[in-house]
């Protein structure tokens, strides 16, 4: 009898905790549905062709998000074009040359810290090195003298925003490149080396090519990551009410515009913020799906 | 072997030596190029610490250690202290972890033990999607949708029912604004959930099936197998994943900035508006005038970087140890 009661209790505990873990999964899925549902509902209500053609308005007047979309695309593009080669090279060092060495261990550690470092701190860093400049600094004088209006140092600028995003792109690309290169079977490297190919050719012609889909996946994930980043742009690229094609000047970006509009009291600007949020989410989801498809194709 | 063939080889030799030498030089150049790129990564890291320390110097000189113990934040009299911001960062992160760790482990158990196989992948992807949604989306949703909903349907009810309970009545008391420390923590917990569940699930899957089979053979229930065998085995991984999530929660900016209310006070109620380090910087940096104000904000950033560094470093060392163990087992 005692034994049976014990078994009944154990069965009850089992059912209870398994039910709780089902509830945990439901908890996660319900929030996801709640967030995406509201986002689509409010976002689509505010979406119109004008969003893509008109400039960001002042409260009370009609407008769109064209300049913010443009700014986001341009800064992300510069960040990815600059960060990808550097990230791939550094990841190659870790996977092909450093491997188990102490230096590689240290670099890997630092890279993983940068990967999860608060993005607002990256913003402060770029503010310190590019935006903020003592008025009497020689760098600033040289820059102003040689570039004039195109000198990006010493004030908020699109260049500063792009650099901040680049600092976020690099660790992502380093990490995925290393992981993907490590998946390449050593037999491939050995076969190429046995044919007499120098190490650098083995890497460029054989291992990079074998890991290409994985590396591209990493770059896509990096773009997805930066397209929603707000904190590092707040005090680097700042904002701009007009279309600016000069990266040396402050430039608008979708996340910053959403932040400013949502924090303000105006209903019409709130609607624009929802439309912007929908655009960003759509871009991020598309990139993630693309990355996943590529990954599936590879395996 | 005819002499002609040998002759041909002899004449080809210098060319071949030249090719090998060229290959070697190209190798060295390429190796140095990749090394330089890797060093730049370290340079960025060092640059972050150096530039923030230099930027924070005026505030460090002006306030010294009292920066950590004062909750004053007055731009007019230029008296700044980090205590309210640090308190908010720590409290929101702790509450987020208290919610997210058990739920994240629960999701991992669901995905590995309960979920029907065909549903595992889609449910797993859906949970991971929570990590893919940009934080600004959480922010705008939190401000316009979640905070009003929470205020109307949950907060009022909690405040009313706990008003006479000692301690709890204070912690969950005060006017229900909707926005505030607790709301921020709740949203943070949703954001970091996937980090915990993904790492936990991955670690669960590395456990040799024979451990579980042995426990089932002794007559254990599924829960007993999870609690007594799988979780102890996966402990390092789960803690590592939780630390990774904590690192995210500590540094999260936009989602918190939208819903925490930006108030530089330490209040006994979790429903009251507060602030965190990242929210203070995001809200005030562009409007900060004066060297000391700006420099105090940068010192806040330096403190945040230091806190997250410690947490992330611990997370990494744990997950690394696990990785080498998994590698050794295989």
PDB file of C-alpha atoms in Angstrom, chain A residues 124 127 132 156 234-235 238, chain B residues 73-76 78 80 264 280-298 300:
ATOM      1  CA  UNK A 124      30.172  55.262 -26.904  1.00  0.00           C
ATOM      2  CA  UNK A 127      31.611  58.518 -30.300  1.00  0.00           C
ATOM      3  CA  UNK A 132      34.204  63.655 -30.217  1.00  0.00           C
ATOM      4  CA  UNK A 156      27.893  63.257 -35.731  1.00  0.00           C
ATOM      5  CA  UNK A 234      21.897  57.226 -31.379  1.00  0.00           C
ATOM      6  CA  UNK A 235      25.034  59.254 -30.817  1.00  0.00           C
ATOM      7  CA  UNK A 238      22.317  60.894 -34.891  1.00  0.00           C
TER       8      UNK A 238
ATOM      9  CA  UNK B  73      21.765  62.596 -10.741  1.00  0.00           C
ATOM     10  CA  UNK B  74      21.511  66.310 -11.135  1.00  0.00           C
ATOM     11  CA  UNK B  75      22.660  67.911 -14.370  1.00  0.00           C
ATOM     12  CA  UNK B  76      22.033  71.400 -12.970  1.00  0.00           C
ATOM     13  CA  UNK B  78      26.556  68.653 -11.880  1.00  0.00           C
ATOM     14  CA  UNK B  80      26.313  62.538 -10.568  1.00  0.00           C
ATOM     15  CA  UNK B 264      16.878  58.291 -11.156  1.00  0.00           C
ATOM     16  CA  UNK B 280      20.338  56.428 -18.878  1.00  0.00           C
ATOM     17  CA  UNK B 281      22.969  56.644 -21.602  1.00  0.00           C
ATOM     18  CA  UNK B 282      20.458  56.184 -24.435  1.00  0.00           C
ATOM     19  CA  UNK B 283      18.075  58.766 -23.029  1.00  0.00           C
ATOM     20  CA  UNK B 284      20.500  61.468 -22.028  1.00  0.00           C
ATOM     21  CA  UNK B 285      23.668  61.251 -24.080  1.00  0.00           C
ATOM     22  CA  UNK B 286      22.691  63.446 -27.019  1.00  0.00           C
ATOM     23  CA  UNK B 287      21.242  66.065 -24.697  1.00  0.00           C
ATOM     24  CA  UNK B 288      24.103  66.072 -22.224  1.00  0.00           C
ATOM     25  CA  UNK B 289      25.874  69.394 -22.021  1.00  0.00           C
ATOM     26  CA  UNK B 290      29.080  70.028 -20.129  1.00  0.00           C
ATOM     27  CA  UNK B 291      32.177  67.946 -19.740  1.00  0.00           C
ATOM     28  CA  UNK B 292      31.246  66.376 -16.392  1.00  0.00           C
ATOM     29  CA  UNK B 293      27.761  65.295 -17.504  1.00  0.00           C
ATOM     30  CA  UNK B 294      29.080  63.687 -20.677  1.00  0.00           C
ATOM     31  CA  UNK B 295      31.985  62.104 -18.888  1.00  0.00           C
ATOM     32  CA  UNK B 296      29.691  60.681 -16.172  1.00  0.00           C
ATOM     33  CA  UNK B 297      27.625  58.996 -18.872  1.00  0.00           C
ATOM     34  CA  UNK B 298      30.782  57.546 -20.404  1.00  0.00           C
ATOM     35  CA  UNK B 300      28.477  54.559 -16.742  1.00  0.00           C
TER      36      UNK B 300
END
